[in-house]
PDB file of C-alpha atoms in Angstrom:
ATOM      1  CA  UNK A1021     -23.074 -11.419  -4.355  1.00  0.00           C
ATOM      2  CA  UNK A1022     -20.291 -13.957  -4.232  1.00  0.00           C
ATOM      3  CA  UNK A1023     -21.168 -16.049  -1.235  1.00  0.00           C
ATOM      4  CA  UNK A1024     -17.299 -17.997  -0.262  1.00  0.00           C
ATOM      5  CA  UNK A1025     -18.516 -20.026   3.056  1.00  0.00           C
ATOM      6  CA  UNK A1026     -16.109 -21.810   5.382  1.00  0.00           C
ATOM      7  CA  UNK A1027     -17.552 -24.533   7.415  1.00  0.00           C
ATOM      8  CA  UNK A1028     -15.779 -23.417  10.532  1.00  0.00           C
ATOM      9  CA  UNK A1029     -14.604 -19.745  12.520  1.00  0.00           C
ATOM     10  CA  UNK A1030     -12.671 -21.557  15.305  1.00  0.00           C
ATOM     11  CA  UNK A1031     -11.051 -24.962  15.840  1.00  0.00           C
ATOM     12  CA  UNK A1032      -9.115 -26.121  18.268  1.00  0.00           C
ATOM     13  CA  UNK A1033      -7.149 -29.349  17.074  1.00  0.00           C
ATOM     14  CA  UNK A1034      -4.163 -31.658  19.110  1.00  0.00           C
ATOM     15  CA  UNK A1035      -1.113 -32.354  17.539  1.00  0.00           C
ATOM     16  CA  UNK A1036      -1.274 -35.620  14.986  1.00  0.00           C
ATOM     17  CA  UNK A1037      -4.818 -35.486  14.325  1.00  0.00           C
ATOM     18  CA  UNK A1038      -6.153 -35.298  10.922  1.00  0.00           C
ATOM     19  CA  UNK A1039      -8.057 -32.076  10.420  1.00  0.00           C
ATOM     20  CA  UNK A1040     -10.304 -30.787   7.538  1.00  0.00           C
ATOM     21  CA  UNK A1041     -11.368 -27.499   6.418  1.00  0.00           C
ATOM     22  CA  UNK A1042     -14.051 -26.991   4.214  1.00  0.00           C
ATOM     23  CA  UNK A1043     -15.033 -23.981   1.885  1.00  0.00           C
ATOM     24  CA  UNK A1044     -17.609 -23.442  -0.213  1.00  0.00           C
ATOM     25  CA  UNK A1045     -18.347 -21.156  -3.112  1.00  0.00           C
ATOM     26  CA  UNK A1046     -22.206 -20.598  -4.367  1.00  0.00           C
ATOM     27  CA  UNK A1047     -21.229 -19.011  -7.487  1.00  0.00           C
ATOM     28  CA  UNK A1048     -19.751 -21.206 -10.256  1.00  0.00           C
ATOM     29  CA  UNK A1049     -16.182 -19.940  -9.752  1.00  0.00           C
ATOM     30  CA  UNK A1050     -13.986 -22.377 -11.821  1.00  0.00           C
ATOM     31  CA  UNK A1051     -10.557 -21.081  -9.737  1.00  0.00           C
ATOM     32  CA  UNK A1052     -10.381 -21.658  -5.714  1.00  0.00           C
ATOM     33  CA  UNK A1053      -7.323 -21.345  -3.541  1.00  0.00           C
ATOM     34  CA  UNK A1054      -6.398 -22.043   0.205  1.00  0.00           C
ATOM     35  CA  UNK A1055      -4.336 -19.216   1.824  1.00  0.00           C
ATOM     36  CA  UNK A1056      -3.127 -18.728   5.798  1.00  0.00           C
ATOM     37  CA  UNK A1057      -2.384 -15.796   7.160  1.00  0.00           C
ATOM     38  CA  UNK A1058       0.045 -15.426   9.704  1.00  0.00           C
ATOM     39  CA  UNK A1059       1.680 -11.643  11.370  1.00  0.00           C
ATOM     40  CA  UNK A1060       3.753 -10.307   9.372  1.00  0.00           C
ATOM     41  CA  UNK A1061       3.834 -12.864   7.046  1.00  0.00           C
ATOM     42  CA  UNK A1062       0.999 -11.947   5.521  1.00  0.00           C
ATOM     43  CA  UNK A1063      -1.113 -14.322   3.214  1.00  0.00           C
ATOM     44  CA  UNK A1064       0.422 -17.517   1.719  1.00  0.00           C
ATOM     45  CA  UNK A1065      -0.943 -19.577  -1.093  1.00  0.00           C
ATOM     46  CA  UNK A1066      -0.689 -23.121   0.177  1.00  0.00           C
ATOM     47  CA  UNK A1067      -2.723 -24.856  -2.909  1.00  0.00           C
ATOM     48  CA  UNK A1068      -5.160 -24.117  -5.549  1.00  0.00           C
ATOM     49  CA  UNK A1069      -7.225 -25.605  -7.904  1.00  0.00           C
ATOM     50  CA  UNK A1070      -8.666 -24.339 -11.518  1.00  0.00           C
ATOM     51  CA  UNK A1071     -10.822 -27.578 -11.826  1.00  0.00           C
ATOM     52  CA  UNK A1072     -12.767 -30.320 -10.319  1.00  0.00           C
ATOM     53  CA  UNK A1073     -10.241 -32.520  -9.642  1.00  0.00           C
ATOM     54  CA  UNK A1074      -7.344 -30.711 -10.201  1.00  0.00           C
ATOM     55  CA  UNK A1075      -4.960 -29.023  -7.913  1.00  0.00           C
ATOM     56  CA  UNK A1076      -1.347 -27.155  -8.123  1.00  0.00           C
ATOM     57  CA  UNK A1077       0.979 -26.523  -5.070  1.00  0.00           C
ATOM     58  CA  UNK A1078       1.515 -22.896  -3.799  1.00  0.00           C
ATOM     59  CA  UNK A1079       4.313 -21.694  -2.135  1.00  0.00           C
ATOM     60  CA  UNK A1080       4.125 -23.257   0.953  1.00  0.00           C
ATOM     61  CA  UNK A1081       2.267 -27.039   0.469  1.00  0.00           C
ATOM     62  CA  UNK A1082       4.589 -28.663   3.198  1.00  0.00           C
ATOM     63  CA  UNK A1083       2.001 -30.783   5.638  1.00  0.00           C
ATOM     64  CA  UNK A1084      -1.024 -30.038   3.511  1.00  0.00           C
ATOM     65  CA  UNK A1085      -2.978 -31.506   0.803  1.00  0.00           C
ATOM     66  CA  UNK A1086      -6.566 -30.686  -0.908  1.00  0.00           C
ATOM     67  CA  UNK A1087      -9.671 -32.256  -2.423  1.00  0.00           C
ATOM     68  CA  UNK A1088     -11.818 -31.189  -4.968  1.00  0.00           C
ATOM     69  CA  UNK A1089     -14.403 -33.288  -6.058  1.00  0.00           C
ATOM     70  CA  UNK A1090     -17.174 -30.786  -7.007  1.00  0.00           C
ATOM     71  CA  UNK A1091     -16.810 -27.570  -8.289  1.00  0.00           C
ATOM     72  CA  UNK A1092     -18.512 -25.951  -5.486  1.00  0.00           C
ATOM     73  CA  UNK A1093     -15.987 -27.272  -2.760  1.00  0.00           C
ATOM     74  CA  UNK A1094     -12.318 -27.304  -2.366  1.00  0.00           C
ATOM     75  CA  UNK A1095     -11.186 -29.192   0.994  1.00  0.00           C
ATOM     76  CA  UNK A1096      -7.857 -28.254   2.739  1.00  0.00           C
ATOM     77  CA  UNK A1097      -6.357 -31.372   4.863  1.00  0.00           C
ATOM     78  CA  UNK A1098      -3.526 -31.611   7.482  1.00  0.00           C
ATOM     79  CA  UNK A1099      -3.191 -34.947   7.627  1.00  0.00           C
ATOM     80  CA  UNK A1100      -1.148 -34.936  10.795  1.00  0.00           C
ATOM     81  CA  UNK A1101      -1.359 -31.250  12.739  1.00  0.00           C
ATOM     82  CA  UNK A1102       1.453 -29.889  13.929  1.00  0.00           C
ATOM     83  CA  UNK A1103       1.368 -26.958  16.553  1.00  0.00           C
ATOM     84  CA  UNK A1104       3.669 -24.852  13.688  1.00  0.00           C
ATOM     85  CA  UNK A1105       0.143 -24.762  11.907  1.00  0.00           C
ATOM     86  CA  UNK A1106      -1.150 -22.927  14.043  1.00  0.00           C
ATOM     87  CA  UNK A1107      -2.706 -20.032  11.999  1.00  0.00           C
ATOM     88  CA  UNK A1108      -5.553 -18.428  10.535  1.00  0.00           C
ATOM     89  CA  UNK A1109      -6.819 -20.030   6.905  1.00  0.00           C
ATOM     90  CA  UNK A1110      -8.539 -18.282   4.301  1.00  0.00           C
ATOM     91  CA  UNK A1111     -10.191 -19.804   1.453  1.00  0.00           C
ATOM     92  CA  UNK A1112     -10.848 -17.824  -2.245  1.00  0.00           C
ATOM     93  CA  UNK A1113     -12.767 -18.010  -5.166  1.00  0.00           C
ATOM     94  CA  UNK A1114     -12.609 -16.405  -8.395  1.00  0.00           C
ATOM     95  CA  UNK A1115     -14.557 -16.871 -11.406  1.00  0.00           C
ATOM     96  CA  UNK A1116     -11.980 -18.242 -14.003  1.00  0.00           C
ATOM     97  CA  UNK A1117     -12.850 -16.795 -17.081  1.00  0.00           C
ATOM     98  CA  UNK A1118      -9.952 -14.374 -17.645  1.00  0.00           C
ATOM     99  CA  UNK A1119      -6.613 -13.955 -15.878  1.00  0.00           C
ATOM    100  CA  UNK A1120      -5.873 -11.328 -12.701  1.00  0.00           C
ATOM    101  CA  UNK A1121      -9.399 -11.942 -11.531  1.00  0.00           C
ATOM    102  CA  UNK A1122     -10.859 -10.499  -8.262  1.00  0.00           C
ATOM    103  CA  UNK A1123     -10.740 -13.128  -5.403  1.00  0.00           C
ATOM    104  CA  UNK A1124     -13.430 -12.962  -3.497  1.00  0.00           C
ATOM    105  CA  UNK A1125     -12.771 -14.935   0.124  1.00  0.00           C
ATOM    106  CA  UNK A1126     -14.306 -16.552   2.991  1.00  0.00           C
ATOM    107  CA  UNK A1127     -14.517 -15.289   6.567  1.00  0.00           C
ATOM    108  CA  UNK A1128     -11.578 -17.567   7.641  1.00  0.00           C
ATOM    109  CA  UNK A1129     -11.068 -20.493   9.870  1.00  0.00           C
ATOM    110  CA  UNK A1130      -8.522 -19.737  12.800  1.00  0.00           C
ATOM    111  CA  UNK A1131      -7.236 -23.420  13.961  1.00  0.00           C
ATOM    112  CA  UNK A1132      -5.367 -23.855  16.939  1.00  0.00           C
ATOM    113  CA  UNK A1133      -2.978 -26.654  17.192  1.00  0.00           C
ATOM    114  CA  UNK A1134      -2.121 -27.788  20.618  1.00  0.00           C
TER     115      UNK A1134
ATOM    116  CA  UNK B 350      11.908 -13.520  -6.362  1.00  0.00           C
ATOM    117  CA  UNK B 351       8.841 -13.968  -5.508  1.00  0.00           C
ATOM    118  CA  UNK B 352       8.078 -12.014  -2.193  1.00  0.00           C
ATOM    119  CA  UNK B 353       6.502  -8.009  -2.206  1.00  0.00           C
ATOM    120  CA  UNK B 354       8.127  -6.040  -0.028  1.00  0.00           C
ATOM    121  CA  UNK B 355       5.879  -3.927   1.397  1.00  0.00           C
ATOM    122  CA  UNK B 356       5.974  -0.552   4.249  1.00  0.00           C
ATOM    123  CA  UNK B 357       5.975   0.247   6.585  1.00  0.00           C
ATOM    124  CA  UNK B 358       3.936  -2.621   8.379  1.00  0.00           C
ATOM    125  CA  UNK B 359       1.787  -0.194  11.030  1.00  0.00           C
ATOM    126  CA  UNK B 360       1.035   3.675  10.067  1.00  0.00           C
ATOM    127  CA  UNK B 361      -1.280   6.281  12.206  1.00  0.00           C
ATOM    128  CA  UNK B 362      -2.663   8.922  10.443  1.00  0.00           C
ATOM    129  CA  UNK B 363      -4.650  11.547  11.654  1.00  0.00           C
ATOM    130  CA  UNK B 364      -8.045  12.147  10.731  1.00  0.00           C
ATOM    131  CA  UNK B 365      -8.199  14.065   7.455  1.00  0.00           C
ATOM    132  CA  UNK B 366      -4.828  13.279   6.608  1.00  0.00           C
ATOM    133  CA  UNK B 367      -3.809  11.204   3.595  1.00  0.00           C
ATOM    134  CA  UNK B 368      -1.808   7.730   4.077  1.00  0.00           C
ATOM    135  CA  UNK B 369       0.747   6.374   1.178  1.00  0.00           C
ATOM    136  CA  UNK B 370       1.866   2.690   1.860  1.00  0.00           C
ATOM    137  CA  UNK B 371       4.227   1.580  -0.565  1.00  0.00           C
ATOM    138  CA  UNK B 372       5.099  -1.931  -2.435  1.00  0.00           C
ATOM    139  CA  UNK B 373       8.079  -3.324  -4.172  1.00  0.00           C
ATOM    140  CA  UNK B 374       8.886  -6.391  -6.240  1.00  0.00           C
ATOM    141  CA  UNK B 375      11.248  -7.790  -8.033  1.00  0.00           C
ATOM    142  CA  UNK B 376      10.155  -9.935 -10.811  1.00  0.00           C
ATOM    143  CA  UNK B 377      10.033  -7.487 -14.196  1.00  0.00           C
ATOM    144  CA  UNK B 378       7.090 -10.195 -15.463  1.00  0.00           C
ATOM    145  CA  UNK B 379       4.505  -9.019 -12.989  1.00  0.00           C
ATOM    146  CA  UNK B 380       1.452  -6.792 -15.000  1.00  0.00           C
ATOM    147  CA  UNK B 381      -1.451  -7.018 -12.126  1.00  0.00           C
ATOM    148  CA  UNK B 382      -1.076  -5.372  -8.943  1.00  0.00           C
ATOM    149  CA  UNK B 383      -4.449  -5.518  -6.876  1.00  0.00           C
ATOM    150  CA  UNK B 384      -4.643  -4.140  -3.306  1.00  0.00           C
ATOM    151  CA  UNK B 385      -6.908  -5.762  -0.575  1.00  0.00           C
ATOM    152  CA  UNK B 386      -8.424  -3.722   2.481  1.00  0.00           C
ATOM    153  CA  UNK B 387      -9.467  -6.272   5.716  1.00  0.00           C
ATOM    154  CA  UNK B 388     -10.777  -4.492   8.294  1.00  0.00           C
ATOM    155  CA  UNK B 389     -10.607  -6.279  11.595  1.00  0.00           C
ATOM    156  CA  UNK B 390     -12.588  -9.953  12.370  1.00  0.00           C
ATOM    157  CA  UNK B 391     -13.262  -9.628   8.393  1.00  0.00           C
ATOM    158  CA  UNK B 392     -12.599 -11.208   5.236  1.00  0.00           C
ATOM    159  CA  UNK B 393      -9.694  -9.436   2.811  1.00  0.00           C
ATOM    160  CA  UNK B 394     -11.668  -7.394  -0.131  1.00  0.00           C
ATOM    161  CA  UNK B 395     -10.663  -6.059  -3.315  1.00  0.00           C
ATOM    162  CA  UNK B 396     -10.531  -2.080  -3.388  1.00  0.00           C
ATOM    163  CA  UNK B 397      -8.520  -0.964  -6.257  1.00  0.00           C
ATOM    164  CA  UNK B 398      -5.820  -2.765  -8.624  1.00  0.00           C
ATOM    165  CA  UNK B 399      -4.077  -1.439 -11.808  1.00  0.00           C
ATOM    166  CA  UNK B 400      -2.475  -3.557 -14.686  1.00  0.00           C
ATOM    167  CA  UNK B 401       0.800  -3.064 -16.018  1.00  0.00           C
ATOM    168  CA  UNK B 402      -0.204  -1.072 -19.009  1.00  0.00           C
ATOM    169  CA  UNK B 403      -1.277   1.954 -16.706  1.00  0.00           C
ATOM    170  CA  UNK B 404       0.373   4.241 -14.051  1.00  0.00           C
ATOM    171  CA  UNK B 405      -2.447   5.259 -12.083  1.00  0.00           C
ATOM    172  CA  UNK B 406      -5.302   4.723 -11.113  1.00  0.00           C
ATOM    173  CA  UNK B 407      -7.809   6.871  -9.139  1.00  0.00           C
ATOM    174  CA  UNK B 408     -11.177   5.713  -7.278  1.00  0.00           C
ATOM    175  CA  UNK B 409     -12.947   8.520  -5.536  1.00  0.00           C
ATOM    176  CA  UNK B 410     -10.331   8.260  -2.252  1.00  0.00           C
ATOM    177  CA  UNK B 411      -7.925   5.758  -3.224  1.00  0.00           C
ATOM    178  CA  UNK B 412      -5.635   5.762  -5.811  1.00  0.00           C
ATOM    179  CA  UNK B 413      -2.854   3.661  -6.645  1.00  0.00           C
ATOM    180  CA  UNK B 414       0.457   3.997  -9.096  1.00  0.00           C
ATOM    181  CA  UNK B 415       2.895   2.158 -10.619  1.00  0.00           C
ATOM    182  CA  UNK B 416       6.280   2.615 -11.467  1.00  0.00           C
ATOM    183  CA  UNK B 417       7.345  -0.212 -13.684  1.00  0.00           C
ATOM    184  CA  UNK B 418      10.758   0.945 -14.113  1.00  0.00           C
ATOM    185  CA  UNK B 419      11.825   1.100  -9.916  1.00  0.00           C
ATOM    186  CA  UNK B 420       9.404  -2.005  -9.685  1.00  0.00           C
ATOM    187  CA  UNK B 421       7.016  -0.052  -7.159  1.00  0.00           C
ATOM    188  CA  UNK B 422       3.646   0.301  -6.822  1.00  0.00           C
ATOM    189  CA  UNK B 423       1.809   2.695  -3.987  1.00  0.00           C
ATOM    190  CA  UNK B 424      -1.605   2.896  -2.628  1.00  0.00           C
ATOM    191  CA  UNK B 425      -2.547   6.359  -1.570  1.00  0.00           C
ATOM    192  CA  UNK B 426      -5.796   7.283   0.676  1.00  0.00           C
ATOM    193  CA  UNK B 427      -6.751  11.100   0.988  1.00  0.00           C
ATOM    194  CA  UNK B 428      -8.782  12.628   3.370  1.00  0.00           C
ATOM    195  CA  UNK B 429      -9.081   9.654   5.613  1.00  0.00           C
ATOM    196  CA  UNK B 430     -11.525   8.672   8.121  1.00  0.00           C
ATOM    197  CA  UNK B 431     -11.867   6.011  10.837  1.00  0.00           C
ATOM    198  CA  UNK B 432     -13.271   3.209   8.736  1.00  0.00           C
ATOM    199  CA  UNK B 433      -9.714   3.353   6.835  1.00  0.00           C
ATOM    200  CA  UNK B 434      -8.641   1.701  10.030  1.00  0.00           C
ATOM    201  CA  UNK B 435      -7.880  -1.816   8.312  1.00  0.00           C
ATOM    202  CA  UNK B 436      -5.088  -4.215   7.312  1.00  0.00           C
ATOM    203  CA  UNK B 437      -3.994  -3.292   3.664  1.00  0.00           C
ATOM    204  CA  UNK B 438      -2.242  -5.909   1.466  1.00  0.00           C
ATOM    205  CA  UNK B 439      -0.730  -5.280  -1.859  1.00  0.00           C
ATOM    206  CA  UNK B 440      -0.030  -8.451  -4.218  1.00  0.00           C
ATOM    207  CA  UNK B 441       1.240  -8.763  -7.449  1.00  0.00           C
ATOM    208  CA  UNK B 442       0.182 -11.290 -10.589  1.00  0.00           C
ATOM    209  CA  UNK B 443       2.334 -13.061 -13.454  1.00  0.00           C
ATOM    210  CA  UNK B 444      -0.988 -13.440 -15.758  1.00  0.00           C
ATOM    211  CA  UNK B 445      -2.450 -16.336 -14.160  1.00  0.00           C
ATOM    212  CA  UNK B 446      -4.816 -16.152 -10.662  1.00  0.00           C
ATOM    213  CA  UNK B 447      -2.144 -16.643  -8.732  1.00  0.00           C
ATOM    214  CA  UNK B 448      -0.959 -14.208  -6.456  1.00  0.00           C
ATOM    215  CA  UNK B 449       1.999 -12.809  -4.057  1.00  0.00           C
ATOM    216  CA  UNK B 450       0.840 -10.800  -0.939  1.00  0.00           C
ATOM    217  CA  UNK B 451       2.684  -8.329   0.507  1.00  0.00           C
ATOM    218  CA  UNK B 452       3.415  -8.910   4.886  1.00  0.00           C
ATOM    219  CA  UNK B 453       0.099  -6.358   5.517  1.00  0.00           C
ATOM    220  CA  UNK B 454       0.018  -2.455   7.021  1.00  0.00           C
ATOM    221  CA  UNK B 455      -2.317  -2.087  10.055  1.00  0.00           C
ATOM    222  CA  UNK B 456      -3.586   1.181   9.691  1.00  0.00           C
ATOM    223  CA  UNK B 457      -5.090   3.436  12.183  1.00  0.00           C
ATOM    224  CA  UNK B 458      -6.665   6.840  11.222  1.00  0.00           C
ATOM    225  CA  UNK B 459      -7.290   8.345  14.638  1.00  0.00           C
ATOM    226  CA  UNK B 460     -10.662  10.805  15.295  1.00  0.00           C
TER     227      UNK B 460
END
C-alpha cells in the first residue's frame, strides 16, 4: 500500500518565520502535489511537481514555494508565515505513468500561524 | 472557469436512506471526474470516478453519473449507514494529474 508520510500532524508557527513541511512517498510515484484545505473552500493545489527537480504553480502559489530534490520528497516552504496561512496542508502522490491517476495523500499537517 | 460547484455543502440522511450530492463545472474540456470520501481526522481517499466517455458508473453502493451536456456530474449512495458519515469532494481533470476540488459536503447518516 501507498505509504504518503508527512513529517508533522500539528505545528504551531509565529508570524515571519520560515516554516517547512515535509512529505514523503515510499512508492516511486513520479507526480506529487501540495494541497490546503480550508472550510468551504475545499482543497487547493498550491504546487506540484512531475520530477525531481521540477515544479509548476497551482492555483494559489502566493507566499509559498517547494523543493524537490529526490524523488521520494517534495518540501512545501513559507518563507515568511503569515497568520492568513493558517490552514490544514495535505500532501499527494500519484504514480505518473498515465494521466487522471488516483492520488493517494498524506494524513495532513494542520499549521497554526500566530 | 476553473472552480466545481458543488451541493449542497452539509446533508443528513437517515439511516437506510440514499444521499445524491451533486457537481457542476464549467469547462467543456474536463473528461475525469473522481470523487474523494474523508472521513473525519483522516486523509481524503479515492472511492469512485468516471471518465468522460461514460455516464455511469456503479460500485456496489455508490454510483456516480455524468451529464456532459448540463456539465454535471452526481455521486449517489443507497442504503446508507453511519460510516457514510464523511466529507465528500468531487474534482474534475483536463487530462493531466491536476485537479479542481469541489468546496466538500459533510455528510451525516444518522442511526
Amino acid at each position: 500500500d501507498v505509504k504518503v508520510t508527512q513529517s508533522s500532524r500539528y505545528l504551531v508557527k509565529r508570524t515571519g518565520e520560515k516554516v517547512f513541511l515535509e512529505c514523503v512517498q515510499d512508492m516511486d510515484h513520479e507526480n506529487m502535489f501540495w494541497y490546503r484545505q480550508d472550510p468551504g473552500l475545499g482543497l487547493r493545489l498550491i504546487y506540484f511537481s512531475y520530477d525531481v527537480k521540477m515544479k509548476e504553480k497551482g492555483d494559489i502559489p502566493e507566499g509559498y514555494s517547494v523543493s524537490r530534490e529526490k524523488k521520494e520528497r517534495f518540501s512545501l516552504i513559507l518563507e515568511s508565515a503569515s497568520t492568513n496561512q493558517t490552514s490544514m496542508y495535505l500532501c499527494a502522490s500519484s504514480l505518473g505513468a498515465e494521466t487522471n491517476e488516483k492520488l493517494f495523500f498524506g494524513s495532513g499537517t494542520q499549521l497554526s500561524v500566530l | 472557469g476553473e472552480n466545481v460547484e458543488q451541493h449542497p455543502s452539509t446533508l443528513s440522511v437517515q439511516e437506510g436512506d440514499s444521499a445524491v450530492i451533486k457537481c457542476t463545472y464549467s469547462d467543456s474540456a474536463s473528461n475525469y471526474f473522481p470523487w474523494y470520501k474523508q472521513e473525519l481526522g483522516k486523509r481524503p481517499q479515492l472511492i469512485i470516478d468516471i471518465r468522460s466517455n461514460v455516464g455511469e458508473k456503479k460500485d456496489q453502493r455508490i454510483a456516480v453519473t455524468l451529464n456532459k451536456t448540463a456539465k454535471h456530474f452526481s455521486l449517489h449512495i443507497t442504503e446508507t449507514q453511519p460510516e457514510d458519515s464523511a466529507v465528500y469532494f468531487c474534482a474534475r481533470g483536463l487530462g493531466g494529474n491536476q485537479f479542481y476540488f469541489g468546496t466538500g459536503t459533510s455528510l451525516t447518516v444518522i442511526p
